Amino acid sequence: MSKLKETRVSTKPVFKGRLLDVRLDEVRLPNGKNTTREYIIHPGAVVMIPVLPDGNIVLIRQYRYPMGREFIELPAGKLDPGESPRETADRELEEEIGYRAGKLTELVEIHPCIGYSNERMWLYLAEELVPTKTNTDHDEFIELLPMPVEKAVDMVWAGKITDVKTIIGILWADRLLR
Amino acid sequence: MSKLKETRVSTKPVFKGRLLDVRLDEVRLPNGKNTTREYIIHPGAVVMIPVLPDGNIVLIRQYRYPMGREFIELPAGKLDPGESPRETADRELEEEIGYRAGKLTELVEIHPCIGYSNERMWLYLAEELVPTKTNTDHDEFIELLPMPVEKAVDMVWAGKITDVKTIIGILWADRLLR
């Protein structure tokens, strides 16, 4: 067994909302002492790098209430109950940007918030995009921002794109597509 | 005013622990309808890329309870009340890896969890490292893993380093140091 491992002593739900499921656990540390850990139970999420036929990738602009401002992001979304990451990627691509992907390639799994959430994120390259009749999700307020990968990379290093999943997706796109 | 903006109608604290401060707000959407937003109020955090005199960067291994396993990470830590990001970087470097940095350069601000947290993270390059008498923090269970930037970059693209702040710090190190 790892000498860094922390063992659960007890667990308690402390808030359950529409989005957040917050737990408070008592845990035993490697030195035998007890402490508490507070964290979010998350269903997992997908992030897509949509590549248009002209080579541009599709970024989106949306308002992020916890931060109180708009962000430039890659399309992304949470897994619904029973859904696989690939199914979520298909659904969210259509809901958020109005395309279906002929080719969807899983690139990597990343972890955005290991200090206080169990969220896992799967990153997909979405190619062979075909527009669908379905318009973008009526509950989502989103602007599309197609741009060359080179421009997105410049915005990462200039600190103008700061959302972590988007930074990592753009740098993967740069590595694969440039 | 942005046509994507969501406006606060009311706010309510729903859980306040040692670490997590969870809020439930009612907000007005751009279409005039109301909905709720659940999110974490976070003090902000710093991430350091410590560069040893031999050119290796210092990664650490620690157990992350929400994920139930160990991760390879860059040293990082939350701001204490009244602390500036630079002060936190100095303090956490000494607590986590036992070094002081003669030169600390802020690289960028990133946002790990914009869907449900207001956390901001400041990334620093820490150079001219000098070991201190203070040993690593007794409350932290951490193993040091110094390694060449090239090896860390390989681990990112191989999906072996998956913590987002660490991925982004390593790719910044690759850009600046290689």
CSV table of C-alpha atoms in Angstrom, one decimal:
chain,number,residue,atom,x,y,z
A,1,MET,CA,0.0,0.0,0.0
A,2,SER,CA,1.1,3.5,-0.7
A,3,LYS,CA,2.7,5.4,2.2
A,4,LEU,CA,0.8,8.5,1.1
A,5,LYS,CA,-2.7,7.0,1.1
A,6,GLU,CA,-5.5,8.5,3.2
A,7,THR,CA,-8.2,6.1,4.4
A,8,ARG,CA,-11.9,6.9,4.7
A,9,VAL,CA,-13.3,6.8,8.3
A,10,SER,CA,-16.7,8.2,7.6
A,11,THR,CA,-18.6,10.2,4.9
A,12,LYS,CA,-21.5,12.6,5.0
A,13,PRO,CA,-23.4,14.5,2.3
A,14,VAL,CA,-23.5,18.2,3.3
A,15,PHE,CA,-25.1,19.8,0.3
A,16,LYS,CA,-26.9,18.4,-2.7
A,17,GLY,CA,-28.1,20.8,-5.4
A,18,ARG,CA,-29.0,20.6,-9.0
A,19,LEU,CA,-25.3,20.7,-9.9
A,20,LEU,CA,-23.1,20.2,-6.8
A,21,ASP,CA,-23.0,17.2,-4.5
A,22,VAL,CA,-20.7,18.1,-1.6
A,23,ARG,CA,-19.3,15.6,0.8
A,24,LEU,CA,-17.5,15.9,4.2
A,25,ASP,CA,-15.4,12.9,5.1
A,26,GLU,CA,-13.3,12.0,8.1
A,27,VAL,CA,-10.0,10.4,6.9
A,28,ARG,CA,-7.0,8.8,8.5
A,29,LEU,CA,-3.7,10.3,7.4
A,30,PRO,CA,-0.5,8.2,6.8
A,31,ASN,CA,0.8,9.3,10.3
A,32,GLY,CA,-2.3,7.8,11.9
A,33,LYS,CA,-3.9,11.1,12.8
A,34,ASN,CA,-7.4,12.0,11.6
A,35,THR,CA,-8.5,15.0,9.6
A,36,THR,CA,-11.5,16.0,7.4
A,37,ARG,CA,-11.7,16.3,3.6
A,38,GLU,CA,-14.4,18.3,1.8
A,39,TYR,CA,-15.0,17.7,-1.9
A,40,ILE,CA,-17.4,17.6,-4.8
A,41,ILE,CA,-18.8,14.4,-6.4
A,42,HIS,CA,-18.9,15.1,-10.1
A,43,PRO,CA,-20.3,13.0,-13.0
A,44,GLY,CA,-17.3,13.7,-15.3
A,45,ALA,CA,-17.2,15.8,-18.4
A,46,VAL,CA,-16.0,15.9,-22.0
A,47,VAL,CA,-14.1,18.6,-24.0
A,48,MET,CA,-14.1,18.7,-27.7
A,49,ILE,CA,-11.7,20.2,-30.2
A,50,PRO,CA,-14.0,20.7,-33.3
A,51,VAL,CA,-12.1,21.0,-36.5
A,52,LEU,CA,-14.0,22.6,-39.5
A,53,PRO,CA,-13.3,21.6,-43.1
A,54,ASP,CA,-11.3,24.8,-43.6
A,55,GLY,CA,-9.0,23.8,-40.7
A,56,ASN,CA,-10.3,26.3,-38.2
A,57,ILE,CA,-11.1,25.1,-34.7
A,58,VAL,CA,-14.4,26.1,-33.1
A,59,LEU,CA,-14.1,28.0,-29.8
A,60,ILE,CA,-17.1,29.5,-28.0
A,61,ARG,CA,-17.7,32.5,-25.8
A,62,GLN,CA,-20.0,32.1,-22.8
A,63,TYR,CA,-20.7,33.8,-19.5
A,64,ARG,CA,-19.4,32.0,-16.4
A,65,TYR,CA,-21.3,33.1,-13.4
A,66,PRO,CA,-18.9,31.9,-10.7
A,67,MET,CA,-16.2,34.1,-12.3
A,68,GLY,CA,-18.6,37.0,-13.2
A,69,ARG,CA,-17.4,37.3,-16.8
A,70,GLU,CA,-17.3,35.8,-20.3
A,71,PHE,CA,-14.7,33.2,-21.2
A,72,ILE,CA,-13.4,31.8,-24.5
A,73,GLU,CA,-13.6,28.0,-24.3
A,74,LEU,CA,-13.7,24.8,-26.2
A,75,PRO,CA,-17.2,23.2,-26.2
A,76,ALA,CA,-17.7,20.9,-23.2
A,77,GLY,CA,-20.3,19.3,-21.1
A,78,LYS,CA,-21.1,17.0,-18.3
A,79,LEU,CA,-22.0,13.4,-18.6
A,80,ASP,CA,-25.7,12.6,-18.2
A,81,PRO,CA,-26.6,9.5,-16.1
A,82,GLY,CA,-25.8,6.3,-18.0
A,83,GLU,CA,-24.0,8.2,-20.8
A,84,SER,CA,-20.5,7.3,-22.0
A,85,PRO,CA,-18.0,10.1,-22.6
A,86,ARG,CA,-18.3,9.5,-26.4
A,87,GLU,CA,-22.1,9.8,-26.3
A,88,THR,CA,-21.8,13.0,-24.3
A,89,ALA,CA,-19.3,14.4,-26.8
A,90,ASP,CA,-21.7,13.7,-29.7
A,91,ARG,CA,-24.6,15.2,-27.8
A,92,GLU,CA,-22.8,18.3,-26.6
A,93,LEU,CA,-21.2,19.1,-30.0
A,94,GLU,CA,-24.7,19.2,-31.5
A,95,GLU,CA,-26.2,21.2,-28.6
A,96,GLU,CA,-23.4,23.7,-28.3
A,97,ILE,CA,-22.2,24.3,-31.8
A,98,GLY,CA,-24.7,22.6,-34.1
A,99,TYR,CA,-22.5,20.0,-35.7
A,100,ARG,CA,-22.1,16.2,-35.8
A,101,ALA,CA,-18.6,14.7,-36.0
A,102,GLY,CA,-17.9,11.9,-38.6
A,103,LYS,CA,-14.7,11.1,-36.7
A,104,LEU,CA,-14.3,11.5,-32.9
A,105,THR,CA,-10.9,10.6,-31.4
A,106,GLU,CA,-10.3,10.3,-27.7
A,107,LEU,CA,-6.9,12.0,-26.9
A,108,VAL,CA,-6.5,12.0,-23.1
A,109,GLU,CA,-8.1,12.1,-19.7
A,110,ILE,CA,-7.3,15.1,-17.5
A,111,HIS,CA,-8.2,16.2,-14.0
A,112,PRO,CA,-9.1,19.9,-13.4
A,113,CYS,CA,-9.7,20.2,-9.7
A,114,ILE,CA,-8.0,17.3,-7.8
A,115,GLY,CA,-7.9,19.4,-4.5
A,116,TYR,CA,-11.7,19.5,-4.1
A,117,SER,CA,-13.5,17.5,-6.8
A,118,ASN,CA,-13.4,14.1,-8.3
A,119,GLU,CA,-14.1,15.5,-11.8
A,120,ARG,CA,-12.5,13.6,-14.7
A,121,MET,CA,-12.5,15.2,-18.2
A,122,TRP,CA,-12.0,13.4,-21.5
A,123,LEU,CA,-10.6,15.3,-24.4
A,124,TYR,CA,-11.8,14.5,-28.0
A,125,LEU,CA,-10.7,15.6,-31.4
A,126,ALA,CA,-13.9,16.1,-33.5
A,127,GLU,CA,-13.3,15.9,-37.2
A,128,GLU,CA,-15.4,15.5,-40.4
A,129,LEU,CA,-18.0,18.0,-39.0
A,130,VAL,CA,-21.4,18.2,-40.6
A,131,PRO,CA,-23.9,20.9,-39.7
A,132,THR,CA,-27.2,19.6,-38.3
A,133,LYS,CA,-30.7,20.9,-38.5
A,134,THR,CA,-30.9,21.2,-34.7
A,135,ASN,CA,-29.9,24.6,-33.7
A,136,THR,CA,-27.8,25.2,-30.6
A,137,ASP,CA,-29.3,24.5,-27.2
A,138,HIS,CA,-32.0,26.9,-26.2
A,139,ASP,CA,-30.8,26.9,-22.6
A,140,GLU,CA,-27.3,27.8,-23.6
A,141,PHE,CA,-26.2,31.3,-24.4
A,142,ILE,CA,-23.2,30.8,-26.6
A,143,GLU,CA,-21.3,32.6,-29.4
A,144,LEU,CA,-19.2,30.6,-31.8
A,145,LEU,CA,-15.7,31.8,-32.5
A,146,PRO,CA,-14.0,29.7,-35.2
A,147,MET,CA,-10.3,30.6,-35.5
A,148,PRO,CA,-7.0,29.2,-36.8
A,149,VAL,CA,-5.1,27.0,-34.3
A,150,GLU,CA,-2.1,29.4,-34.6
A,151,LYS,CA,-4.2,32.3,-33.3
A,152,ALA,CA,-5.6,30.2,-30.4
A,153,VAL,CA,-2.1,29.2,-29.4
A,154,ASP,CA,-1.0,32.8,-29.5
A,155,MET,CA,-3.9,33.7,-27.2
A,156,VAL,CA,-2.9,31.0,-24.7
A,157,TRP,CA,0.7,32.2,-24.4
A,158,ALA,CA,-0.5,35.8,-24.2
A,159,GLY,CA,-2.8,34.9,-21.2
A,160,LYS,CA,-6.0,35.8,-23.2
A,161,ILE,CA,-7.3,32.2,-23.0
A,162,THR,CA,-7.1,31.2,-19.4
A,163,ASP,CA,-9.6,28.3,-19.0
A,164,VAL,CA,-7.5,25.2,-18.3
A,165,LYS,CA,-9.4,22.7,-20.4
A,166,THR,CA,-9.3,25.1,-23.3
A,167,ILE,CA,-5.6,25.8,-22.9
A,168,ILE,CA,-4.8,22.0,-22.9
A,169,GLY,CA,-7.1,21.3,-25.8
A,170,ILE,CA,-5.6,24.1,-27.9
A,171,LEU,CA,-2.0,22.8,-27.2
A,172,TRP,CA,-3.1,19.3,-28.2
A,173,ALA,CA,-4.6,20.7,-31.4
A,174,ASP,CA,-1.4,22.6,-32.1
A,175,ARG,CA,0.6,19.3,-31.7
A,176,LEU,CA,-1.7,17.2,-33.9
A,177,LEU,CA,-2.9,19.6,-36.6
A,178,ARG,CA,-0.1,22.1,-37.2
B,1,MET,CA,-23.5,45.4,-21.5
B,2,SER,CA,-22.7,41.9,-22.7
B,3,LYS,CA,-25.7,40.1,-24.1
B,4,LEU,CA,-24.4,36.9,-22.4
B,5,LYS,CA,-24.4,38.3,-18.9
B,6,GLU,CA,-26.2,36.7,-16.0
B,7,THR,CA,-27.4,39.0,-13.2
B,8,ARG,CA,-27.5,38.0,-9.5
B,9,VAL,CA,-31.0,38.1,-8.0
B,10,SER,CA,-30.1,36.6,-4.6
B,11,THR,CA,-27.3,34.7,-2.9
B,12,LYS,CA,-27.3,32.2,-0.1
B,13,PRO,CA,-24.5,30.3,1.7
B,14,VAL,CA,-25.4,26.6,1.7
B,15,PHE,CA,-22.2,25.0,3.2
B,16,LYS,CA,-19.2,26.5,4.9
B,17,GLY,CA,-16.4,24.1,5.9
B,18,ARG,CA,-12.7,24.3,6.6
B,19,LEU,CA,-12.0,24.4,2.9
B,20,LEU,CA,-15.2,24.8,0.9
B,21,ASP,CA,-17.6,27.8,0.9
B,22,VAL,CA,-20.6,26.8,-1.2
B,23,ARG,CA,-23.1,29.3,-2.5
B,24,LEU,CA,-26.5,29.0,-4.2
B,25,ASP,CA,-27.6,32.0,-6.2
B,26,GLU,CA,-30.7,32.9,-8.1
B,27,VAL,CA,-29.8,34.6,-11.4
B,28,ARG,CA,-31.5,36.3,-14.3
B,29,LEU,CA,-30.5,34.9,-17.7
B,30,PRO,CA,-30.0,37.0,-20.9
B,31,ASN,CA,-33.6,35.9,-22.0
B,32,GLY,CA,-35.1,37.3,-18.8
B,33,LYS,CA,-35.8,33.9,-17.2
B,34,ASN,CA,-34.4,33.0,-13.8
B,35,THR,CA,-32.3,30.0,-12.9
B,36,THR,CA,-30.0,28.9,-10.1
B,37,ARG,CA,-26.2,28.7,-10.0
B,38,GLU,CA,-24.2,26.7,-7.4
B,39,TYR,CA,-20.5,27.4,-6.9
B,40,ILE,CA,-17.5,27.5,-4.7
B,41,ILE,CA,-16.0,30.7,-3.3
B,42,HIS,CA,-12.2,30.1,-3.4
B,43,PRO,CA,-9.3,32.2,-2.0
B,44,GLY,CA,-7.1,31.6,-5.1
B,45,ALA,CA,-4.0,29.6,-5.4
B,46,VAL,CA,-0.4,29.6,-6.8
B,47,VAL,CA,1.5,27.0,-8.8
B,48,MET,CA,5.3,27.0,-9.0
B,49,ILE,CA,7.7,25.6,-11.6
B,50,PRO,CA,10.8,25.2,-9.4
B,51,VAL,CA,14.0,25.0,-11.5
B,52,LEU,CA,17.0,23.4,-9.8
B,53,PRO,CA,20.6,24.6,-10.5
B,54,ASP,CA,21.1,21.4,-12.7
B,55,GLY,CA,18.1,22.4,-14.8
B,56,ASN,CA,15.7,19.8,-13.5
B,57,ILE,CA,12.2,20.9,-12.4
B,58,VAL,CA,10.8,19.7,-9.1
B,59,LEU,CA,7.6,17.8,-9.4
B,60,ILE,CA,5.9,16.2,-6.3
B,61,ARG,CA,3.8,13.2,-5.7
B,62,GLN,CA,0.9,13.4,-3.3
B,63,TYR,CA,-2.3,11.6,-2.4
B,64,ARG,CA,-5.5,13.4,-3.6
B,65,TYR,CA,-8.4,12.2,-1.5
B,66,PRO,CA,-11.2,13.3,-3.8
B,67,MET,CA,-9.7,11.2,-6.7
B,68,GLY,CA,-8.7,8.3,-4.4
B,69,ARG,CA,-5.1,8.1,-5.7
B,70,GLU,CA,-1.7,9.7,-6.0
B,71,PHE,CA,-0.9,12.4,-8.5
B,72,ILE,CA,2.3,13.9,-9.9
B,73,GLU,CA,2.0,17.6,-9.6
B,74,LEU,CA,3.8,20.9,-9.5
B,75,PRO,CA,4.0,22.4,-6.0
B,76,ALA,CA,1.0,24.6,-5.3
B,77,GLY,CA,-1.1,26.1,-2.5
B,78,LYS,CA,-4.0,28.3,-1.6
B,79,LEU,CA,-3.6,32.0,-0.6
B,80,ASP,CA,-3.9,32.6,3.2
B,81,PRO,CA,-6.1,35.6,4.2
B,82,GLY,CA,-4.3,38.9,3.4
B,83,GLU,CA,-1.5,37.1,1.4
B,84,SER,CA,-0.5,38.2,-2.1
B,85,PRO,CA,0.1,35.4,-4.7
B,86,ARG,CA,3.8,36.1,-4.6
B,87,GLU,CA,3.9,35.7,-0.8
B,88,THR,CA,2.0,32.5,-1.1
B,89,ALA,CA,4.5,31.2,-3.7
B,90,ASP,CA,7.4,32.0,-1.4
B,91,ARG,CA,5.7,30.3,1.6
B,92,GLU,CA,4.5,27.2,-0.3
B,93,LEU,CA,7.8,26.6,-2.0
B,94,GLU,CA,9.5,26.4,1.4
B,95,GLU,CA,6.7,24.3,3.0
B,96,GLU,CA,6.3,21.8,0.1
B,97,ILE,CA,9.8,21.3,-1.2
B,98,GLY,CA,12.2,23.1,1.2
B,99,TYR,CA,13.6,25.8,-1.0
B,100,ARG,CA,13.6,29.6,-1.3
B,101,ALA,CA,13.6,31.2,-4.8
B,102,GLY,CA,16.1,34.0,-5.5
B,103,LYS,CA,14.0,34.8,-8.6
B,104,LEU,CA,10.2,34.4,-8.9
B,105,THR,CA,8.6,35.3,-12.2
B,106,GLU,CA,4.8,35.5,-12.6
B,107,LEU,CA,3.9,33.9,-16.0
B,108,VAL,CA,0.1,33.8,-16.3
B,109,GLU,CA,-3.2,33.6,-14.5
B,110,ILE,CA,-5.3,30.5,-15.2
B,111,HIS,CA,-8.8,29.3,-14.2
B,112,PRO,CA,-9.2,25.6,-13.4
B,113,CYS,CA,-12.9,25.3,-12.7
B,114,ILE,CA,-15.0,28.1,-14.2
B,115,GLY,CA,-18.2,26.0,-14.2
B,116,TYR,CA,-18.5,25.8,-10.4
B,117,SER,CA,-15.7,27.7,-8.7
B,118,ASN,CA,-14.3,31.2,-8.8
B,119,GLU,CA,-10.7,29.9,-8.2
B,120,ARG,CA,-7.9,31.8,-9.9
B,121,MET,CA,-4.4,30.4,-10.1
B,122,TRP,CA,-1.2,32.3,-10.7
B,123,LEU,CA,1.7,30.4,-12.3
B,124,TYR,CA,5.3,31.3,-11.2
B,125,LEU,CA,8.7,30.3,-12.5
B,126,ALA,CA,10.9,29.8,-9.4
B,127,GLU,CA,14.6,30.1,-10.2
B,128,GLU,CA,17.9,30.5,-8.2
B,129,LEU,CA,16.7,28.0,-5.6
B,130,VAL,CA,18.4,27.7,-2.3
B,131,PRO,CA,17.6,24.9,0.2
B,132,THR,CA,16.4,26.2,3.6
B,133,LYS,CA,16.8,24.8,7.1
B,134,THR,CA,13.0,24.4,7.4
B,135,ASN,CA,12.0,20.9,6.4
B,136,THR,CA,8.9,20.3,4.4
B,137,ASP,CA,5.5,20.9,6.0
B,138,HIS,CA,4.7,18.3,8.7
B,139,ASP,CA,1.0,18.4,7.7
B,140,GLU,CA,1.9,17.6,4.1
B,141,PHE,CA,2.8,14.1,2.9
B,142,ILE,CA,4.8,14.7,-0.2
B,143,GLU,CA,7.5,13.0,-2.2
B,144,LEU,CA,9.9,15.1,-4.4
B,145,LEU,CA,10.4,14.0,-8.0
B,146,PRO,CA,13.0,16.2,-9.7
B,147,MET,CA,13.1,15.5,-13.5
B,148,PRO,CA,14.2,17.0,-16.8
B,149,VAL,CA,11.6,19.1,-18.5
B,150,GLU,CA,11.8,16.8,-21.6
B,151,LYS,CA,10.7,13.8,-19.5
B,152,ALA,CA,7.8,15.8,-17.9
B,153,VAL,CA,6.7,16.9,-21.3
B,154,ASP,CA,6.7,13.3,-22.5
B,155,MET,CA,4.6,12.3,-19.5
B,156,VAL,CA,2.1,15.0,-20.4
B,157,TRP,CA,1.6,13.8,-24.0
B,158,ALA,CA,1.5,10.2,-22.8
B,159,GLY,CA,-1.3,10.9,-20.4
B,160,LYS,CA,0.7,10.1,-17.4
B,161,ILE,CA,0.6,13.6,-15.9
B,162,THR,CA,-3.1,14.5,-15.9
B,163,ASP,CA,-3.5,17.3,-13.3
B,164,VAL,CA,-4.3,20.4,-15.4
B,165,LYS,CA,-2.2,23.0,-13.5
B,166,THR,CA,0.8,20.7,-13.8
B,167,ILE,CA,0.2,20.1,-17.5
B,168,ILE,CA,0.1,23.8,-18.2
B,169,GLY,CA,3.1,24.6,-16.0
B,170,ILE,CA,5.2,21.9,-17.7
B,171,LEU,CA,4.3,23.2,-21.2
B,172,TRP,CA,5.2,26.7,-20.1
B,173,ALA,CA,8.5,25.4,-18.7
B,174,ASP,CA,9.1,23.6,-22.0
B,175,ARG,CA,8.5,26.9,-23.9
B,176,LEU,CA,10.8,29.0,-21.6
B,177,LEU,CA,13.6,26.6,-20.7
B,178,ARG,CA,14.2,24.3,-23.5
